Short mmCIF file of C-alpha atoms in Angstrom, two decimals:
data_model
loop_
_atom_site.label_atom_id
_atom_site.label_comp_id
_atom_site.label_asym_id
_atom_site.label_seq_id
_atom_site.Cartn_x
_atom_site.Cartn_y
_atom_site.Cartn_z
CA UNK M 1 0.00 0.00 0.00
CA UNK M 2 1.56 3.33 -0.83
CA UNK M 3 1.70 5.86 1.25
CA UNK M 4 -0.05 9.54 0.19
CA UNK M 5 2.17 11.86 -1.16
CA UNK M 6 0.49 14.39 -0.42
CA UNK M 7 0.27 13.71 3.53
CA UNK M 8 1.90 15.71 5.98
CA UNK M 9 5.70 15.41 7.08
CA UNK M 10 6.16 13.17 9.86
CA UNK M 11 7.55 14.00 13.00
CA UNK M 12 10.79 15.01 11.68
CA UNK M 13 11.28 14.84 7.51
CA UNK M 14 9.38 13.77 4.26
CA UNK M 15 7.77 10.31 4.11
CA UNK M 16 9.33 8.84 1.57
CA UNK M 17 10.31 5.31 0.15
CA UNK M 18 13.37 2.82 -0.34
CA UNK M 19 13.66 -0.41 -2.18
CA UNK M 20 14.20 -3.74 -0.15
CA UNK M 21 16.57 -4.87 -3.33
CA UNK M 22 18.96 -2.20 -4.75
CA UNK M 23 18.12 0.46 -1.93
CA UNK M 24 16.88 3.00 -4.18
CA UNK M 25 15.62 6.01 -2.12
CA UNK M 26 12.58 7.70 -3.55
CA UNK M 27 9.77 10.53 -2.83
CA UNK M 28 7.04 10.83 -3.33
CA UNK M 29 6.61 7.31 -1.23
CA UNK M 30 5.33 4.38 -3.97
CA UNK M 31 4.89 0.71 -3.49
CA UNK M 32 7.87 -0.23 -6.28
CA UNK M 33 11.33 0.86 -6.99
CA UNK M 34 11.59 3.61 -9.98
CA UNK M 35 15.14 1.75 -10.97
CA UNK M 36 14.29 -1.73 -10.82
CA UNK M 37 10.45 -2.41 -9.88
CA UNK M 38 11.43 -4.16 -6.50
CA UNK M 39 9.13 -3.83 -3.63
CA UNK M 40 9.50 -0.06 -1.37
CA UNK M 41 8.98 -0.12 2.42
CA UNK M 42 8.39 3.06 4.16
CA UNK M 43 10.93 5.35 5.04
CA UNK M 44 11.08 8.87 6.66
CA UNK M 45 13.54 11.03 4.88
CA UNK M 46 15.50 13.98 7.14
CA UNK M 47 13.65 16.55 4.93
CA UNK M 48 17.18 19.22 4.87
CA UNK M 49 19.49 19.67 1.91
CA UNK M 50 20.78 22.17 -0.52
CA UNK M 51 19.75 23.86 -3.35
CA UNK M 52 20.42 22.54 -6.19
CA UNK M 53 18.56 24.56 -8.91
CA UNK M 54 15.85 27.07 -9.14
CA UNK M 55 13.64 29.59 -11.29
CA UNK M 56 11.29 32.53 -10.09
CA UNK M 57 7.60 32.54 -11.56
CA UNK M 58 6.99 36.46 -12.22
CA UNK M 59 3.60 36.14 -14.03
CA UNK M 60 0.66 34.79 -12.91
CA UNK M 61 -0.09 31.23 -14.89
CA UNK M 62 -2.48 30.27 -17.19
CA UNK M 63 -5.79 29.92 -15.58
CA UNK M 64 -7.57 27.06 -15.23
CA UNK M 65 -5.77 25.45 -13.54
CA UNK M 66 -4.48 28.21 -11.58
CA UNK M 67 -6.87 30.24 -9.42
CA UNK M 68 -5.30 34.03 -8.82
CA UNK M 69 -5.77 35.18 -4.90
CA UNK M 70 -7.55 37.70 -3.90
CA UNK M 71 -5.16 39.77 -3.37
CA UNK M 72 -3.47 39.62 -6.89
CA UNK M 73 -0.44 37.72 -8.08
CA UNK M 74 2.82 37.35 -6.26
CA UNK M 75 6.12 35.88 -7.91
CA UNK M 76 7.35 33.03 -6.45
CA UNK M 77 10.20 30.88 -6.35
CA UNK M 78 10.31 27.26 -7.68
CA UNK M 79 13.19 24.77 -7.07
CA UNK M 80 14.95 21.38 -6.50
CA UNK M 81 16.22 20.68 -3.08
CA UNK M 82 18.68 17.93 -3.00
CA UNK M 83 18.27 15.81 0.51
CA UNK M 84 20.71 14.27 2.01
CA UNK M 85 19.41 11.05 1.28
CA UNK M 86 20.63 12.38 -2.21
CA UNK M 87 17.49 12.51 -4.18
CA UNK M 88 16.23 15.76 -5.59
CA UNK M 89 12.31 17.24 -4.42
CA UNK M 90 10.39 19.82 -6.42
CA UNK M 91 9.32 22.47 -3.95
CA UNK M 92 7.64 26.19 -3.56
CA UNK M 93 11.06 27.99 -1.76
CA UNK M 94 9.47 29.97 1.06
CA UNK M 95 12.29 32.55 0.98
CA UNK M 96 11.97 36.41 2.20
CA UNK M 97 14.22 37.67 -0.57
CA UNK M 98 13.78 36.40 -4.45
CA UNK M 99 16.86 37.80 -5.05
CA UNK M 100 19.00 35.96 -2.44
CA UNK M 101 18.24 32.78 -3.52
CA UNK M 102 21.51 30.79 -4.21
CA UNK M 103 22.48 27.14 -5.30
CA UNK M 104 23.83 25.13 -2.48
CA UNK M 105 21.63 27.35 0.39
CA UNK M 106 20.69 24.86 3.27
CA UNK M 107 16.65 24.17 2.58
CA UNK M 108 14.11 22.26 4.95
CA UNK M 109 11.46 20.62 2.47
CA UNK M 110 8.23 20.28 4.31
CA UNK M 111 4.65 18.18 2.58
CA UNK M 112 1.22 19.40 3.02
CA UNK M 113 -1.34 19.84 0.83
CA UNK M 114 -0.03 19.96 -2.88
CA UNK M 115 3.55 20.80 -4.12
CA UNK M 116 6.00 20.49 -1.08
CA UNK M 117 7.23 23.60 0.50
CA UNK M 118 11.14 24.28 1.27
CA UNK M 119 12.30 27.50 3.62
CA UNK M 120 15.85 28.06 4.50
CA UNK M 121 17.73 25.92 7.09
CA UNK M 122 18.25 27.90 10.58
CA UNK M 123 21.39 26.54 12.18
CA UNK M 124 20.10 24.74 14.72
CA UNK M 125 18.09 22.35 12.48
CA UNK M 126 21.70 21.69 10.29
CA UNK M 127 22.97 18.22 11.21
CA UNK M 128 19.70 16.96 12.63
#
């Protein structure tokens, strides 16, 4: 049974997935490897990593399916946060300052309801 992708983090991290056969490490969680097609089990990811690419959305999409807020468009940033684990996660980057965004920055990738979110590291969550 796979687990929802779009469920909340658990305590701590991303709930992801890793293959019982070649140890593949993968997110969202699925039932079968994306390498070989080997079973998955469960497995809560940390959640922290770096930056490892990114663009900034300045216009407002193409509606349907986007639906603008009530209070107009904002840009946003889009990116790829590379856990530790070593995979990479699409994620909304939660970030003050559009234009201090930079590859490598320290990123805590949280799940909730749609994309996953990432905002920068504070130093006391590094190494956890």
């Amino acid at each position: 049974m796979a687990t929802d992708p779009r469920s909340p983090a658990v305590a701590v991290g991303l709930q992801g997935s890793r293959c019982s056969g070649c140890a593949v490490t993968a997110y969202p969680a699925d039932d079968a490897c994306p390498r070989c097609g080997g079973p998955a089990d469960s497995a809560v990811l940390q959640g922290t990593g770096t930056l490892w690419t990114w663009t900034v959305q300045r216009f407002a999409p193409k509606s349907p399916p986007y639906r603008m807020p009530p209070d107009g468009f904002e840009p946003f940033a889009l990116g790829y946060v590379e856990l530790t684990e070593g995979l990479r996660v699409a994620a909304v980057l939660d970030v003050d300052d559009l234009d201090g965004i930079r590859i490598g920055m320290p990123l805590t990738v949280n799940a909730g309801d749609g994309v996953p979110r990432a905002r920068p590291t504070t130093p006391g969550e590094e190494g956890s």
